[in-house]
């Protein structure tokens, strides 16, 4: 049973919660506590999961500690008009070896995925993204990962698994279930030209910080993701100081909350993680506050999902056919519910990538296609399916 891997939420947090309004989030969710025991997962839609593991976090030791500070801020907030049942499982205990912690995290996420419960992972280094990805092996399907990060975290093939080398492990290690990787908010001076070229060669998506700040450009990257991983180092230091790798540039608070909501709104996203929180560097719990608000917006997004992905039927979508001079026509779909756009990849019905045959896109992609410019999203997806 997964509760063997988990420590209950600290009594100090529960005592703090007793002083809060009965209407706040902490009094509306089921919490793993010493007094109440492990929460009932039946009917749960979302599960908060802390990870007390920092040994493979590069230059940010301590990022698995003091997660109770984040919980205090989450519990203090008031919920929106939410119907989804939320549970807090507590924290994954730090194993005798890092591999022990990884095993526990993988087992817990695997169970949650099988129960259709979305884990909200807080704490630990971003190497936990790799563990999260491996938990999808049991689903036997290819997955898409979107990270919000100033760095690609490729490392080298010889590097051990760390927060700054996990992506190369995802790309290279078997079984390879990765279909697409998207980086949102990379800063060029933190990444070599070779690594930027490598992502392009692999037909992955990378959005520089300046382009990513036009949020409509990056929304499809979250609509297309199964796993969303946010490194707090992608947020500017003045807004989230609790990260030893933070820098002056990055997303601001409003932008990262909007991004979190995009992740929640996506019908495909089934796990969400915020990593690299280092409480020793937090100022007046500012970063803990921001993390709590990011989680609030993610939950708000999940509760606002409208099952807008046109995979099984297209009767609620307007179809647009764009004729190209020297190629087959491009087919676009626009949702009547939300006005969001998709572009279709025409592949054989028995192709193993069939679940990726509809690529989220923007209205701008459609207008560019009408001017005979093939959208980059379509071209990259097509190359990976060939």
JSON list of N, CA, C and O in Angstrom, two decimals, residues 335-363:
[
{"chain": "A", "resi": 335, "resn": "UNK", "atom": "N", "xyz": [-13.16, 24.70, -32.09]},
{"chain": "A", "resi": 335, "resn": "UNK", "atom": "CA", "xyz": [-14.19, 24.28, -31.14]},
{"chain": "A", "resi": 335, "resn": "UNK", "atom": "C", "xyz": [-15.29, 25.31, -31.02]},
{"chain": "A", "resi": 335, "resn": "UNK", "atom": "O", "xyz": [-15.02, 26.51, -30.87]},
{"chain": "A", "resi": 336, "resn": "UNK", "atom": "N", "xyz": [-16.54, 24.85, -31.08]},
{"chain": "A", "resi": 336, "resn": "UNK", "atom": "CA", "xyz": [-17.66, 25.75, -30.83]},
{"chain": "A", "resi": 336, "resn": "UNK", "atom": "C", "xyz": [-17.73, 26.13, -29.36]},
{"chain": "A", "resi": 336, "resn": "UNK", "atom": "O", "xyz": [-18.26, 27.19, -29.01]},
{"chain": "A", "resi": 337, "resn": "UNK", "atom": "N", "xyz": [-17.21, 25.28, -28.47]},
{"chain": "A", "resi": 337, "resn": "UNK", "atom": "CA", "xyz": [-17.28, 25.54, -27.02]},
{"chain": "A", "resi": 337, "resn": "UNK", "atom": "C", "xyz": [-16.32, 26.65, -26.60]},
{"chain": "A", "resi": 337, "resn": "UNK", "atom": "O", "xyz": [-16.70, 27.55, -25.85]},
{"chain": "A", "resi": 338, "resn": "UNK", "atom": "N", "xyz": [-15.08, 26.55, -27.04]},
{"chain": "A", "resi": 338, "resn": "UNK", "atom": "CA", "xyz": [-14.03, 27.42, -26.51]},
{"chain": "A", "resi": 338, "resn": "UNK", "atom": "C", "xyz": [-13.34, 28.30, -27.54]},
{"chain": "A", "resi": 338, "resn": "UNK", "atom": "O", "xyz": [-12.59, 29.20, -27.18]},
{"chain": "A", "resi": 339, "resn": "UNK", "atom": "N", "xyz": [-13.54, 28.01, -28.82]},
{"chain": "A", "resi": 339, "resn": "UNK", "atom": "CA", "xyz": [-12.84, 28.76, -29.85]},
{"chain": "A", "resi": 339, "resn": "UNK", "atom": "C", "xyz": [-11.40, 28.33, -30.05]},
{"chain": "A", "resi": 339, "resn": "UNK", "atom": "O", "xyz": [-10.65, 28.97, -30.79]},
{"chain": "A", "resi": 340, "resn": "UNK", "atom": "N", "xyz": [-11.01, 27.22, -29.40]},
{"chain": "A", "resi": 340, "resn": "UNK", "atom": "CA", "xyz": [-9.63, 26.74, -29.55]},
{"chain": "A", "resi": 340, "resn": "UNK", "atom": "C", "xyz": [-9.49, 25.95, -30.85]},
{"chain": "A", "resi": 340, "resn": "UNK", "atom": "O", "xyz": [-10.45, 25.38, -31.36]},
{"chain": "A", "resi": 341, "resn": "UNK", "atom": "N", "xyz": [-8.24, 25.90, -31.36]},
{"chain": "A", "resi": 341, "resn": "UNK", "atom": "CA", "xyz": [-7.96, 25.34, -32.68]},
{"chain": "A", "resi": 341, "resn": "UNK", "atom": "C", "xyz": [-7.10, 24.08, -32.58]},
{"chain": "A", "resi": 341, "resn": "UNK", "atom": "O", "xyz": [-6.29, 23.93, -31.68]},
{"chain": "A", "resi": 342, "resn": "UNK", "atom": "N", "xyz": [-7.30, 23.18, -33.57]},
{"chain": "A", "resi": 342, "resn": "UNK", "atom": "CA", "xyz": [-6.46, 21.99, -33.76]},
{"chain": "A", "resi": 342, "resn": "UNK", "atom": "C", "xyz": [-6.14, 21.85, -35.24]},
{"chain": "A", "resi": 342, "resn": "UNK", "atom": "O", "xyz": [-6.91, 22.30, -36.11]},
{"chain": "A", "resi": 343, "resn": "UNK", "atom": "N", "xyz": [-5.02, 21.19, -35.51]},
{"chain": "A", "resi": 343, "resn": "UNK", "atom": "CA", "xyz": [-4.67, 20.85, -36.89]},
{"chain": "A", "resi": 343, "resn": "UNK", "atom": "C", "xyz": [-4.51, 19.34, -36.97]},
{"chain": "A", "resi": 343, "resn": "UNK", "atom": "O", "xyz": [-3.97, 18.71, -36.06]},
{"chain": "A", "resi": 344, "resn": "UNK", "atom": "N", "xyz": [-5.01, 18.75, -38.04]},
{"chain": "A", "resi": 344, "resn": "UNK", "atom": "CA", "xyz": [-5.05, 17.29, -38.15]},
{"chain": "A", "resi": 344, "resn": "UNK", "atom": "C", "xyz": [-3.83, 16.77, -38.91]},
{"chain": "A", "resi": 344, "resn": "UNK", "atom": "O", "xyz": [-3.42, 17.34, -39.92]},
{"chain": "A", "resi": 345, "resn": "UNK", "atom": "N", "xyz": [-3.28, 15.67, -38.39]},
{"chain": "A", "resi": 345, "resn": "UNK", "atom": "CA", "xyz": [-2.22, 14.94, -39.09]},
{"chain": "A", "resi": 345, "resn": "UNK", "atom": "C", "xyz": [-2.87, 13.73, -39.74]},
{"chain": "A", "resi": 345, "resn": "UNK", "atom": "O", "xyz": [-3.46, 12.89, -39.06]},
{"chain": "A", "resi": 346, "resn": "UNK", "atom": "N", "xyz": [-2.79, 13.63, -41.03]},
{"chain": "A", "resi": 346, "resn": "UNK", "atom": "CA", "xyz": [-3.44, 12.55, -41.76]},
{"chain": "A", "resi": 346, "resn": "UNK", "atom": "C", "xyz": [-2.53, 11.32, -41.75]},
{"chain": "A", "resi": 346, "resn": "UNK", "atom": "O", "xyz": [-1.56, 11.23, -42.51]},
{"chain": "A", "resi": 347, "resn": "UNK", "atom": "N", "xyz": [-2.83, 10.35, -40.85]},
{"chain": "A", "resi": 347, "resn": "UNK", "atom": "CA", "xyz": [-2.02, 9.13, -40.76]},
{"chain": "A", "resi": 347, "resn": "UNK", "atom": "C", "xyz": [-2.94, 7.92, -40.81]},
{"chain": "A", "resi": 347, "resn": "UNK", "atom": "O", "xyz": [-4.15, 8.03, -40.66]},
{"chain": "A", "resi": 348, "resn": "UNK", "atom": "N", "xyz": [-2.33, 6.76, -41.01]},
{"chain": "A", "resi": 348, "resn": "UNK", "atom": "CA", "xyz": [-3.09, 5.53, -41.08]},
{"chain": "A", "resi": 348, "resn": "UNK", "atom": "C", "xyz": [-3.74, 5.21, -39.74]},
{"chain": "A", "resi": 348, "resn": "UNK", "atom": "O", "xyz": [-3.19, 5.52, -38.68]},
{"chain": "A", "resi": 349, "resn": "UNK", "atom": "N", "xyz": [-4.88, 4.57, -39.77]},
{"chain": "A", "resi": 349, "resn": "UNK", "atom": "CA", "xyz": [-5.64, 4.32, -38.54]},
{"chain": "A", "resi": 349, "resn": "UNK", "atom": "C", "xyz": [-4.90, 3.40, -37.58]},
{"chain": "A", "resi": 349, "resn": "UNK", "atom": "O", "xyz": [-5.12, 3.44, -36.37]},
{"chain": "A", "resi": 350, "resn": "UNK", "atom": "N", "xyz": [-4.00, 2.54, -38.08]},
{"chain": "A", "resi": 350, "resn": "UNK", "atom": "CA", "xyz": [-3.29, 1.62, -37.19]},
{"chain": "A", "resi": 350, "resn": "UNK", "atom": "C", "xyz": [-1.93, 2.16, -36.76]},
{"chain": "A", "resi": 350, "resn": "UNK", "atom": "O", "xyz": [-1.13, 1.44, -36.16]},
{"chain": "A", "resi": 351, "resn": "UNK", "atom": "N", "xyz": [-1.64, 3.41, -37.06]},
{"chain": "A", "resi": 351, "resn": "UNK", "atom": "CA", "xyz": [-0.39, 4.02, -36.64]},
{"chain": "A", "resi": 351, "resn": "UNK", "atom": "C", "xyz": [-0.36, 4.13, -35.12]},
{"chain": "A", "resi": 351, "resn": "UNK", "atom": "O", "xyz": [-1.34, 4.53, -34.49]},
{"chain": "A", "resi": 352, "resn": "UNK", "atom": "N", "xyz": [0.78, 3.77, -34.50]},
{"chain": "A", "resi": 352, "resn": "UNK", "atom": "CA", "xyz": [0.86, 3.77, -33.03]},
{"chain": "A", "resi": 352, "resn": "UNK", "atom": "C", "xyz": [0.76, 5.18, -32.45]},
{"chain": "A", "resi": 352, "resn": "UNK", "atom": "O", "xyz": [0.53, 5.33, -31.24]},
{"chain": "A", "resi": 353, "resn": "UNK", "atom": "N", "xyz": [0.92, 6.19, -33.28]},
{"chain": "A", "resi": 353, "resn": "UNK", "atom": "CA", "xyz": [0.84, 7.57, -32.80]},
{"chain": "A", "resi": 353, "resn": "UNK", "atom": "C", "xyz": [-0.54, 8.19, -33.06]},
{"chain": "A", "resi": 353, "resn": "UNK", "atom": "O", "xyz": [-0.69, 9.41, -33.07]},
{"chain": "A", "resi": 354, "resn": "UNK", "atom": "N", "xyz": [-1.55, 7.36, -33.26]},
{"chain": "A", "resi": 354, "resn": "UNK", "atom": "CA", "xyz": [-2.88, 7.86, -33.63]},
{"chain": "A", "resi": 354, "resn": "UNK", "atom": "C", "xyz": [-3.42, 8.85, -32.61]},
{"chain": "A", "resi": 354, "resn": "UNK", "atom": "O", "xyz": [-4.11, 9.81, -32.97]},
{"chain": "A", "resi": 355, "resn": "UNK", "atom": "N", "xyz": [-3.10, 8.66, -31.31]},
{"chain": "A", "resi": 355, "resn": "UNK", "atom": "CA", "xyz": [-3.63, 9.57, -30.29]},
{"chain": "A", "resi": 355, "resn": "UNK", "atom": "C", "xyz": [-3.03, 10.97, -30.41]},
{"chain": "A", "resi": 355, "resn": "UNK", "atom": "O", "xyz": [-3.50, 11.91, -29.78]},
{"chain": "A", "resi": 356, "resn": "UNK", "atom": "N", "xyz": [-1.98, 11.11, -31.23]},
{"chain": "A", "resi": 356, "resn": "UNK", "atom": "CA", "xyz": [-1.36, 12.43, -31.44]},
{"chain": "A", "resi": 356, "resn": "UNK", "atom": "C", "xyz": [-1.75, 13.02, -32.80]},
{"chain": "A", "resi": 356, "resn": "UNK", "atom": "O", "xyz": [-1.11, 13.98, -33.24]},
{"chain": "A", "resi": 357, "resn": "UNK", "atom": "N", "xyz": [-2.78, 12.47, -33.43]},
{"chain": "A", "resi": 357, "resn": "UNK", "atom": "CA", "xyz": [-3.11, 12.89, -34.79]},
{"chain": "A", "resi": 357, "resn": "UNK", "atom": "C", "xyz": [-3.76, 14.26, -34.86]},
{"chain": "A", "resi": 357, "resn": "UNK", "atom": "O", "xyz": [-3.87, 14.84, -35.92]},
{"chain": "A", "resi": 358, "resn": "UNK", "atom": "N", "xyz": [-4.23, 14.77, -33.73]},
{"chain": "A", "resi": 358, "resn": "UNK", "atom": "CA", "xyz": [-4.77, 16.13, -33.68]},
{"chain": "A", "resi": 358, "resn": "UNK", "atom": "C", "xyz": [-3.85, 16.98, -32.82]},
{"chain": "A", "resi": 358, "resn": "UNK", "atom": "O", "xyz": [-3.70, 16.72, -31.62]},
{"chain": "A", "resi": 359, "resn": "UNK", "atom": "N", "xyz": [-3.24, 17.97, -33.43]},
{"chain": "A", "resi": 359, "resn": "UNK", "atom": "CA", "xyz": [-2.25, 18.79, -32.75]},
{"chain": "A", "resi": 359, "resn": "UNK", "atom": "C", "xyz": [-2.87, 20.13, -32.37]},
{"chain": "A", "resi": 359, "resn": "UNK", "atom": "O", "xyz": [-3.39, 20.86, -33.23]},
{"chain": "A", "resi": 360, "resn": "UNK", "atom": "N", "xyz": [-2.88, 20.49, -31.08]},
{"chain": "A", "resi": 360, "resn": "UNK", "atom": "CA", "xyz": [-3.37, 21.81, -30.70]},
{"chain": "A", "resi": 360, "resn": "UNK", "atom": "C", "xyz": [-2.57, 22.91, -31.40]},
{"chain": "A", "resi": 360, "resn": "UNK", "atom": "O", "xyz": [-1.35, 22.81, -31.55]},
{"chain": "A", "resi": 361, "resn": "UNK", "atom": "N", "xyz": [-3.25, 23.93, -31.82]},
{"chain": "A", "resi": 361, "resn": "UNK", "atom": "CA", "xyz": [-2.59, 25.03, -32.51]},
{"chain": "A", "resi": 361, "resn": "UNK", "atom": "C", "xyz": [-3.31, 26.34, -32.19]},
{"chain": "A", "resi": 361, "resn": "UNK", "atom": "O", "xyz": [-4.21, 26.37, -31.34]},
{"chain": "A", "resi": 362, "resn": "UNK", "atom": "N", "xyz": [-2.95, 27.39, -32.87]},
{"chain": "A", "resi": 362, "resn": "UNK", "atom": "CA", "xyz": [-3.55, 28.71, -32.64]},
{"chain": "A", "resi": 362, "resn": "UNK", "atom": "C", "xyz": [-4.22, 29.21, -33.92]},
{"chain": "A", "resi": 362, "resn": "UNK", "atom": "O", "xyz": [-3.99, 28.67, -35.03]},
{"chain": "A", "resi": 363, "resn": "UNK", "atom": "N", "xyz": [-5.01, 30.23, -33.76]},
{"chain": "A", "resi": 363, "resn": "UNK", "atom": "CA", "xyz": [-5.63, 30.88, -34.92]},
{"chain": "A", "resi": 363, "resn": "UNK", "atom": "C", "xyz": [-4.54, 31.41, -35.85]},
{"chain": "A", "resi": 363, "resn": "UNK", "atom": "O", "xyz": [-4.68, 31.39, -37.08]}
]
